[in-house]
PDB file of C-alpha atoms in Angstrom:
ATOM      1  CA  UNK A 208     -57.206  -7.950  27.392  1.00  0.00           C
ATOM      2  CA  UNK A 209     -57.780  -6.054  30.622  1.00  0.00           C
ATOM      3  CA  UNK A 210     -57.600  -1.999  29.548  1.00  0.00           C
ATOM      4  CA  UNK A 211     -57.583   1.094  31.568  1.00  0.00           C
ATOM      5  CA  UNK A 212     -56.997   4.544  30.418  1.00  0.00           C
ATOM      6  CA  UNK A 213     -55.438   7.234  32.393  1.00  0.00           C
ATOM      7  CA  UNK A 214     -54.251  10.481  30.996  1.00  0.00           C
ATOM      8  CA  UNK A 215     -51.087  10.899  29.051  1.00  0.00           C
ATOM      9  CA  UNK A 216     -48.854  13.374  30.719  1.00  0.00           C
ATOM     10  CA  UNK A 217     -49.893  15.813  33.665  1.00  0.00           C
ATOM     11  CA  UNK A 218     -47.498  18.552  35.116  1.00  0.00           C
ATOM     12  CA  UNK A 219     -47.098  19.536  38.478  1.00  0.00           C
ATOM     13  CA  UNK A 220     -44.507  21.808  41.044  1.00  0.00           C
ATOM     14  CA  UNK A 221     -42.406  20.931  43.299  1.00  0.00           C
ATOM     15  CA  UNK A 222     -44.302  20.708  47.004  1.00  0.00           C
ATOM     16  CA  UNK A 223     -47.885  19.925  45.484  1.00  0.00           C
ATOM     17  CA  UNK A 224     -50.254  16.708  45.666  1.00  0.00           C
ATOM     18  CA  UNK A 225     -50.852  15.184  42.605  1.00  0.00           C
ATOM     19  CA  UNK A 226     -53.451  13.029  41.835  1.00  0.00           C
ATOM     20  CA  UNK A 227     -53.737  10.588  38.712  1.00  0.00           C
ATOM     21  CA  UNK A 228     -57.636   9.123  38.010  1.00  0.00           C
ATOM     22  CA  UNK A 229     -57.134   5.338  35.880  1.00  0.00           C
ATOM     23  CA  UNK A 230     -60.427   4.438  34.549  1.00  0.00           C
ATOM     24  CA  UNK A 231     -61.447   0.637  34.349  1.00  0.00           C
ATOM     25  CA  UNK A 232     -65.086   0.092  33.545  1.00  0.00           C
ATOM     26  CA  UNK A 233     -64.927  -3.766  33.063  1.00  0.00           C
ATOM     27  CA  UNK A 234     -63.370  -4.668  36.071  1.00  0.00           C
ATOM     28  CA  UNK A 235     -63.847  -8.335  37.134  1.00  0.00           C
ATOM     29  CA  UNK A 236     -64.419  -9.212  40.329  1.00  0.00           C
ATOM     30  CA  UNK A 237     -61.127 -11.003  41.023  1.00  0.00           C
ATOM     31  CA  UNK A 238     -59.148  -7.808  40.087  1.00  0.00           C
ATOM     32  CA  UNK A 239     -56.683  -6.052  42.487  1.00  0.00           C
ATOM     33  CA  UNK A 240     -55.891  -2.306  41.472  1.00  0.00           C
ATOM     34  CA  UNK A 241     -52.047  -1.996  41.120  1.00  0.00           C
ATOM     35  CA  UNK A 242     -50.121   1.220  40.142  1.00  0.00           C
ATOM     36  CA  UNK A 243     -45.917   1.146  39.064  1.00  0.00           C
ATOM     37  CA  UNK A 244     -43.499   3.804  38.543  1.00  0.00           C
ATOM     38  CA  UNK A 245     -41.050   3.401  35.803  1.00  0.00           C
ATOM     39  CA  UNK A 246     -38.169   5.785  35.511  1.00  0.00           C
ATOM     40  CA  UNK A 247     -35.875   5.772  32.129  1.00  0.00           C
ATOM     41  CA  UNK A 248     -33.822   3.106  31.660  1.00  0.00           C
ATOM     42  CA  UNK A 249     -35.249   0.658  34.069  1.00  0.00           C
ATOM     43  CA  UNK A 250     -37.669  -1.729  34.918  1.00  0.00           C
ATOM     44  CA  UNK A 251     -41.503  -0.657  36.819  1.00  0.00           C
ATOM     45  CA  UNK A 252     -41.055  -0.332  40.727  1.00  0.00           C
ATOM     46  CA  UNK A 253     -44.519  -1.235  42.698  1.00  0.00           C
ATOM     47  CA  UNK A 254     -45.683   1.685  44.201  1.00  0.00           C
ATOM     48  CA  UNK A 255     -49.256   0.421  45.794  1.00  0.00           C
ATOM     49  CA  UNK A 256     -51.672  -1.981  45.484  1.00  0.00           C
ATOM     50  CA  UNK A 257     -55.899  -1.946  46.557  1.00  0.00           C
ATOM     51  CA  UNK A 258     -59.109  -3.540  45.766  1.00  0.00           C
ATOM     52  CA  UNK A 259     -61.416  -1.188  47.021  1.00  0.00           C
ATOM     53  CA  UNK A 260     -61.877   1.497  49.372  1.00  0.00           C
ATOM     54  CA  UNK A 261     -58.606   3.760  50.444  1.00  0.00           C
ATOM     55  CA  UNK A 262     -55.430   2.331  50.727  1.00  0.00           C
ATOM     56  CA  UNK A 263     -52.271   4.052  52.298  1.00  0.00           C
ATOM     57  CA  UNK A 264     -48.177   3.185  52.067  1.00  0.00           C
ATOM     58  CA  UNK A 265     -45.849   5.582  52.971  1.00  0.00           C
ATOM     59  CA  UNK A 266     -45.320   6.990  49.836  1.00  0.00           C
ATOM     60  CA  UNK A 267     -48.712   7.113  47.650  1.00  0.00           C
ATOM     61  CA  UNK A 268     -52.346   6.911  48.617  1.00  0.00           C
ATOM     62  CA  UNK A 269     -54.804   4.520  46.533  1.00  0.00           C
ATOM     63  CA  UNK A 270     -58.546   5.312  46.239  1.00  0.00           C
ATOM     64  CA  UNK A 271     -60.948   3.188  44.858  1.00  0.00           C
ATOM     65  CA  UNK A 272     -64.733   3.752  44.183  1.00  0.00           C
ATOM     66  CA  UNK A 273     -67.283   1.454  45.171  1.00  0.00           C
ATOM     67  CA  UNK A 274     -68.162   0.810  42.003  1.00  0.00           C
ATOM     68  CA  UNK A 275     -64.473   0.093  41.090  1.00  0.00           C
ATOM     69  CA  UNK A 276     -64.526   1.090  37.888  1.00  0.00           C
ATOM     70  CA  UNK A 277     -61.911   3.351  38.428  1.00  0.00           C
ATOM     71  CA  UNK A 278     -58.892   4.613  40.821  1.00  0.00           C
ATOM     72  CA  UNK A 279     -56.927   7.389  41.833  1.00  0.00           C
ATOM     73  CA  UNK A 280     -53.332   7.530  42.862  1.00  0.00           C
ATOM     74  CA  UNK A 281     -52.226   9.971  45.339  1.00  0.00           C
ATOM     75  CA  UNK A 282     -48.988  11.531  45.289  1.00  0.00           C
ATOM     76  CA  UNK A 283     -48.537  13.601  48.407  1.00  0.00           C
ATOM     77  CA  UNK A 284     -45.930  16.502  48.327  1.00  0.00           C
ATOM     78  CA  UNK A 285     -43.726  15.786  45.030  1.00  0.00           C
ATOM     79  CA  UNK A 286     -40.335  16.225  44.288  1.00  0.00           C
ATOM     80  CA  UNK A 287     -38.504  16.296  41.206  1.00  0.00           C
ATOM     81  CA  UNK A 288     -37.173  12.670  41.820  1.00  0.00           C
ATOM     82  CA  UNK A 289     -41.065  11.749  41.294  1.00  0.00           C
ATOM     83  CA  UNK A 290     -40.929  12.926  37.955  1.00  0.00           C
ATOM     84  CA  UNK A 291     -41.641   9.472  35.643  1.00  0.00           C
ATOM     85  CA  UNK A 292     -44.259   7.017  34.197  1.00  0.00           C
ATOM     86  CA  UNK A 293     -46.868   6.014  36.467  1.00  0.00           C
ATOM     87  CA  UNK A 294     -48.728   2.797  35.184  1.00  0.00           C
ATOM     88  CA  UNK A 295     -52.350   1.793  36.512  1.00  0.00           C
ATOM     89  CA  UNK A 296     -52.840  -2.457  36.273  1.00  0.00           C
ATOM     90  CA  UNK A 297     -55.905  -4.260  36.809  1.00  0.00           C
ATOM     91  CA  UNK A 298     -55.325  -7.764  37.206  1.00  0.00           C
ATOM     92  CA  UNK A 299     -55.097 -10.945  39.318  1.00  0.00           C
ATOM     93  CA  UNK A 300     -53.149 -13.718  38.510  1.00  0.00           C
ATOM     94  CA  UNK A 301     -53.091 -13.079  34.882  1.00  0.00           C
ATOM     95  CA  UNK A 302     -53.867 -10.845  32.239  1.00  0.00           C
ATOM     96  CA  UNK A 303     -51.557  -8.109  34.095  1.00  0.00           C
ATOM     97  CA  UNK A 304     -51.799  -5.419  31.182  1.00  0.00           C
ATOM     98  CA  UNK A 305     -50.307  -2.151  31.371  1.00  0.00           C
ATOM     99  CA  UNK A 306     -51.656   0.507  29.828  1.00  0.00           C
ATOM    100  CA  UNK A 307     -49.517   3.825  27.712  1.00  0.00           C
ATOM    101  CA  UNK A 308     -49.213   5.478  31.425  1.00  0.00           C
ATOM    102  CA  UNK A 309     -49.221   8.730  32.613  1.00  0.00           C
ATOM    103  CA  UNK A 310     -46.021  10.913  32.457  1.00  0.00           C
ATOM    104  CA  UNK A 311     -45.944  13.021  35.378  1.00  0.00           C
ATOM    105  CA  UNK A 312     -43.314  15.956  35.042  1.00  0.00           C
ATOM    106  CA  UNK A 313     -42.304  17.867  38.653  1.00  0.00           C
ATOM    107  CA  UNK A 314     -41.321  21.205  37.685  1.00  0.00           C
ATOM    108  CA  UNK A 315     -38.808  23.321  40.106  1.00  0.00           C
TER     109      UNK A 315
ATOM    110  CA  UNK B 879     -32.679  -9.994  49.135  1.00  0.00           C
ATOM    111  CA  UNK B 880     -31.326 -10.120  45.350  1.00  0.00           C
ATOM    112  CA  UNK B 881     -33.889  -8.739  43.032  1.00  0.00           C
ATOM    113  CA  UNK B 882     -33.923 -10.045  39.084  1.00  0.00           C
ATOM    114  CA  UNK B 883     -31.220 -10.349  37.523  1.00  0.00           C
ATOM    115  CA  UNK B 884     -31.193  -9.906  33.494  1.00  0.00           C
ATOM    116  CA  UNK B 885     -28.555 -10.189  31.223  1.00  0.00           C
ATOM    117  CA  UNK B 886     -27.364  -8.925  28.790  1.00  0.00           C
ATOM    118  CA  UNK B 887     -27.864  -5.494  29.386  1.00  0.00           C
ATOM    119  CA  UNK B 888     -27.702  -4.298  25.739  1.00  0.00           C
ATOM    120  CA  UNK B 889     -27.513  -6.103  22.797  1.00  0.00           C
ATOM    121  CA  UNK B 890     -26.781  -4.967  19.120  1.00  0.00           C
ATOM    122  CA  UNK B 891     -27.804  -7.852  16.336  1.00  0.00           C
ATOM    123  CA  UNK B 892     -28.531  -7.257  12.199  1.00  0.00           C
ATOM    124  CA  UNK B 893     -31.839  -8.252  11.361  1.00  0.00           C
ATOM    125  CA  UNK B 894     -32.225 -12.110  10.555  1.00  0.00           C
ATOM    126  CA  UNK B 895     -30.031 -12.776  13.487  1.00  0.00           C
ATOM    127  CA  UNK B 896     -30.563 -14.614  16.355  1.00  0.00           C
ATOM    128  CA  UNK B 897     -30.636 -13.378  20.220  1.00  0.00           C
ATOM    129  CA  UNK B 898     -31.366 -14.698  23.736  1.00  0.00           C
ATOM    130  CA  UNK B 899     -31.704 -12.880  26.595  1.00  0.00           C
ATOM    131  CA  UNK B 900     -31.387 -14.729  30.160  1.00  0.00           C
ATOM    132  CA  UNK B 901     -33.408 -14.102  33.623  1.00  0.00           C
ATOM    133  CA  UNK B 902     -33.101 -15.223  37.039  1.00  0.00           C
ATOM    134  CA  UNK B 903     -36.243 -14.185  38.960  1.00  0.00           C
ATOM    135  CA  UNK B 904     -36.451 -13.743  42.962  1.00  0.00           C
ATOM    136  CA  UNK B 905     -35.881 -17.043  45.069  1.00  0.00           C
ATOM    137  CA  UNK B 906     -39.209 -18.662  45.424  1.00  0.00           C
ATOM    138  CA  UNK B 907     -40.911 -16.943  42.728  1.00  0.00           C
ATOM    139  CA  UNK B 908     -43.214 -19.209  41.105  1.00  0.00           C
ATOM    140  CA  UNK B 909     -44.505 -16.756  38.770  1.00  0.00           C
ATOM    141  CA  UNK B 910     -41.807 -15.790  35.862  1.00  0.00           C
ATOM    142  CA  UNK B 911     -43.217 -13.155  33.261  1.00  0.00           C
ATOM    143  CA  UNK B 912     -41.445 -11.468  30.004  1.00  0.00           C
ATOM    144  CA  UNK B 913     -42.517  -7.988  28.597  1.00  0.00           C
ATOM    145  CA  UNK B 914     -41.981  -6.058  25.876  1.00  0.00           C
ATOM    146  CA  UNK B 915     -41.945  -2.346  25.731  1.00  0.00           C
ATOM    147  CA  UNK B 916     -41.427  -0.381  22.397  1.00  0.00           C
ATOM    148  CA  UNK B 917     -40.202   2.959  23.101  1.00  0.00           C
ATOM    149  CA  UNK B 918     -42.980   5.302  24.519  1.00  0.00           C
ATOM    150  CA  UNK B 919     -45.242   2.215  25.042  1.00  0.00           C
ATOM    151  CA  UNK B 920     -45.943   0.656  28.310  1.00  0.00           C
ATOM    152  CA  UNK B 921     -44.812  -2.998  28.405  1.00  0.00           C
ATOM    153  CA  UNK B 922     -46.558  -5.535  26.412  1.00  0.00           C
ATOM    154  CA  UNK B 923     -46.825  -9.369  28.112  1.00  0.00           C
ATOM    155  CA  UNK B 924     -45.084 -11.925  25.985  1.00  0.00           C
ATOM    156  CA  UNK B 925     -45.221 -15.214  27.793  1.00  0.00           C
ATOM    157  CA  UNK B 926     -46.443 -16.219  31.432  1.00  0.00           C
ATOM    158  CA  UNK B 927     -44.654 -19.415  33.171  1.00  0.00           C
ATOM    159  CA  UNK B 928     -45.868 -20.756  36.350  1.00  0.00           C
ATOM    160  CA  UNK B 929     -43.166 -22.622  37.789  1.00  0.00           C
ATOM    161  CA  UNK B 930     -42.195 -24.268  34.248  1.00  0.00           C
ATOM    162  CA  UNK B 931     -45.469 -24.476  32.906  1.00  0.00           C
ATOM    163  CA  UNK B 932     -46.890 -21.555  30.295  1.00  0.00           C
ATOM    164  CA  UNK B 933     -49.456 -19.768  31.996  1.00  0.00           C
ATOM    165  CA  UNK B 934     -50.146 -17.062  28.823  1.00  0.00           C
ATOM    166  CA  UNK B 935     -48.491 -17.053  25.927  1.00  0.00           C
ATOM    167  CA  UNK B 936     -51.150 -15.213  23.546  1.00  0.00           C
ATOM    168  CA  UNK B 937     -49.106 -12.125  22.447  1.00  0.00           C
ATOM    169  CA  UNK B 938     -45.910 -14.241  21.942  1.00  0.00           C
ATOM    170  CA  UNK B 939     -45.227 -14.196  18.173  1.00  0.00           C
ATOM    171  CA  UNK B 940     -44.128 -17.831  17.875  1.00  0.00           C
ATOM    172  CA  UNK B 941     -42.986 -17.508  14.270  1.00  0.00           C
ATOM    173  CA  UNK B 942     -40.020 -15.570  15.985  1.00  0.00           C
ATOM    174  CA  UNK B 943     -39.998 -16.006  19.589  1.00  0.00           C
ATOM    175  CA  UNK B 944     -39.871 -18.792  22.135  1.00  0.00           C
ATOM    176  CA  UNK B 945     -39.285 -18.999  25.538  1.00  0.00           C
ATOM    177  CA  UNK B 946     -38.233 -21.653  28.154  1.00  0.00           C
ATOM    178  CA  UNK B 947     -38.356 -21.878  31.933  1.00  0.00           C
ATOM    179  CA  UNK B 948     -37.043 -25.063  32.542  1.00  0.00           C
ATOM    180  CA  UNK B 949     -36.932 -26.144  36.120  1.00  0.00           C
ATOM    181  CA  UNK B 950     -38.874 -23.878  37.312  1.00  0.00           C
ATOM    182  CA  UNK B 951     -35.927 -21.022  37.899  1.00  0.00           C
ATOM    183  CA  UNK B 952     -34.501 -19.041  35.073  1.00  0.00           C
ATOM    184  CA  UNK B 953     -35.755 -18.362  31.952  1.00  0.00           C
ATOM    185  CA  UNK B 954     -34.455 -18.012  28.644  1.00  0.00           C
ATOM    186  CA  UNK B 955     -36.393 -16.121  26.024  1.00  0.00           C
ATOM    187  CA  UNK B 956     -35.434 -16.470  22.261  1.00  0.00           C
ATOM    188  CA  UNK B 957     -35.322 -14.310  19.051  1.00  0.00           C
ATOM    189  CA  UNK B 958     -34.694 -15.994  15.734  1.00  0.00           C
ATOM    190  CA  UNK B 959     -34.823 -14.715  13.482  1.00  0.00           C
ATOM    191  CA  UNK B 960     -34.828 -10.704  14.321  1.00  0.00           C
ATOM    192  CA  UNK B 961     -36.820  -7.706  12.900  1.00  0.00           C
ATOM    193  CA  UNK B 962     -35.943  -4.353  12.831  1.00  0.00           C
ATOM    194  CA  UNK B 963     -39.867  -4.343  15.105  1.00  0.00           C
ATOM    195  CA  UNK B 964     -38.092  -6.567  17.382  1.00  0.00           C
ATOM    196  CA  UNK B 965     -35.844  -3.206  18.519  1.00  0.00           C
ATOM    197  CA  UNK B 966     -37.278  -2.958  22.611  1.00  0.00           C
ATOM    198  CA  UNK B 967     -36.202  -3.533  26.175  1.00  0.00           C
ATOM    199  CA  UNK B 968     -37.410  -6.981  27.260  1.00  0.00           C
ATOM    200  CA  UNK B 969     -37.950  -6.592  30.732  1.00  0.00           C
ATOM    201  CA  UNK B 970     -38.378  -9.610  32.513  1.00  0.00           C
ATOM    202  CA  UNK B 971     -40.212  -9.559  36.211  1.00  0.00           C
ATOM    203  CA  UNK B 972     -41.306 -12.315  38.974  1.00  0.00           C
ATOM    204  CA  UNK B 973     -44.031 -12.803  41.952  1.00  0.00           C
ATOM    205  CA  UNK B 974     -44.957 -15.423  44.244  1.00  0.00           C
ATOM    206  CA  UNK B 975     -47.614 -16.197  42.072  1.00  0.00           C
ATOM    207  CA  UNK B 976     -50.640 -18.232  43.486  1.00  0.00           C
ATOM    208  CA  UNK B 977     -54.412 -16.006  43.212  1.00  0.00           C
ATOM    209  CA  UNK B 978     -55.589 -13.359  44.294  1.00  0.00           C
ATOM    210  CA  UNK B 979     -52.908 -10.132  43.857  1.00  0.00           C
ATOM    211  CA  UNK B 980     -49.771 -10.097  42.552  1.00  0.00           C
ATOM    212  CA  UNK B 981     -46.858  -7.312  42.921  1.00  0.00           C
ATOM    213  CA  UNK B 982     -44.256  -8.032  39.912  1.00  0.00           C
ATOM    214  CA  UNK B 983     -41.011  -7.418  40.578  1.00  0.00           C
ATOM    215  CA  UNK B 984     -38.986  -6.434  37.308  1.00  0.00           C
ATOM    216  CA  UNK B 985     -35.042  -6.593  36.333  1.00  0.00           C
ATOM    217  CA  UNK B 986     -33.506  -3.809  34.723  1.00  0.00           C
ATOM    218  CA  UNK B 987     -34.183  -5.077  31.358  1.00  0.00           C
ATOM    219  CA  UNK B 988     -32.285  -5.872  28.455  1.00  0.00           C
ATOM    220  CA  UNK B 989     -32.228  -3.363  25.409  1.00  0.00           C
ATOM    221  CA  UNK B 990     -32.503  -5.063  22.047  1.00  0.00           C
ATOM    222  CA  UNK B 991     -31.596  -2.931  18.893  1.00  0.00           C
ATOM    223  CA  UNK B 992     -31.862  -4.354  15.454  1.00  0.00           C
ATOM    224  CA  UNK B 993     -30.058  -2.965  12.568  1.00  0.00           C
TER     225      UNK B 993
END
């Protein structure tokens, strides 16, 4: 199965950029870079998708390595409303595993 | 336009029982998928269907589960018979499908506990 690892839980305040690193060392060639959010009690939202370089939405930044073997999702400016699971995918058109995901908690 | 519609939205069952849980992806979706996710675990793929064929179906435990997408719309995914294990949301999402990238597009799950 397609793994990444990202870090558990990170904290951050209210007004800050936070950045969460997903690490996939064996990515294949065919694999786009996806990142969800999921709050409690419902399903993942799609927040961005890349396959290399920098991509830009208007509410995350993705960067990707030349190497791809990992990516970083940019969270400009949070709010307390972005407090929730953030899951990093690599995938195509299968094998769309998510990893345990990264809690992010926006403190006042 | 009408995202994925799951139902039921909770169900309560005694172990041995039997439980289905119904999905209705996006119009035009090809690509129909049903997770798993365990509470504090990210969600585990369970079957794949490509229009109405089985795309992946390798973590399905087909002792217990089963899963049909017939005509290629909504799907129907089947528990019988229950473990207390079995206690999850089943979340159910949909994409265009095709290769190359695909964005899922989940319901709001349904929320399975097993006594």
């Amino acid at each position: 199965l397609a793994k990444t690892t990202q870090p558990i839980s990170m904290d951050s305040y209210e007004g800050q950029e936070v950045n969460i690193t997903c690490s996939h060392n064996n990515i294949a060639t065919n694999d786009y870079i996806t990142w969800y959010q999921q709050f409690p009690s419902q399903g993942p939202r799609f927040i961005i998708q890349g396959y290399k370089t920098k991509v830009t939405n208007e509410v995350a930044s993705l960067f990707i390595p030349a190497d791809r073997k990992s990516s970083t999702l940019s969270l400009p400016r949070v709010s307390l409303s972005d407090t929730a699971v953030y899951y990093c995918l690599r995938g195509s058109a299968r094998q769309l595993t998510f990893g345990s995901g990264t809690q992010l908690t926006v403190l006042p | 336009e009408a995202g994925v519609a799951q139902s039921p939205r909770y169900k309560i069952i005694e172990k041995r029982q039997s439980v289905a849980f119904w999905c209705n992806p996006i119009s035009g979706h090809a690509t129909l998928y049903w997770y798993q996710q365990i509470l504090g675990q990210g969600p585990k793929l369970l079957i794949q269907f490509q229009n109405n064929g089985v795309v992946d179906d390798s973590q399905l435990p087909k002792d217990r589960f089963s899963a049909e997408r017939l005509k290629g719309v909504d799907s129907t995914l089947k528990i019988q018979p229950a473990k207390l294990e079995d206690s999850a949301v089943y979340l159910c999402a949909s994409s265009l499908g095709g290769t190359g990238a695909n964005v899922l597009t989940f319901g709001a799950g349904s929320r399975l506990t097993v006594l």
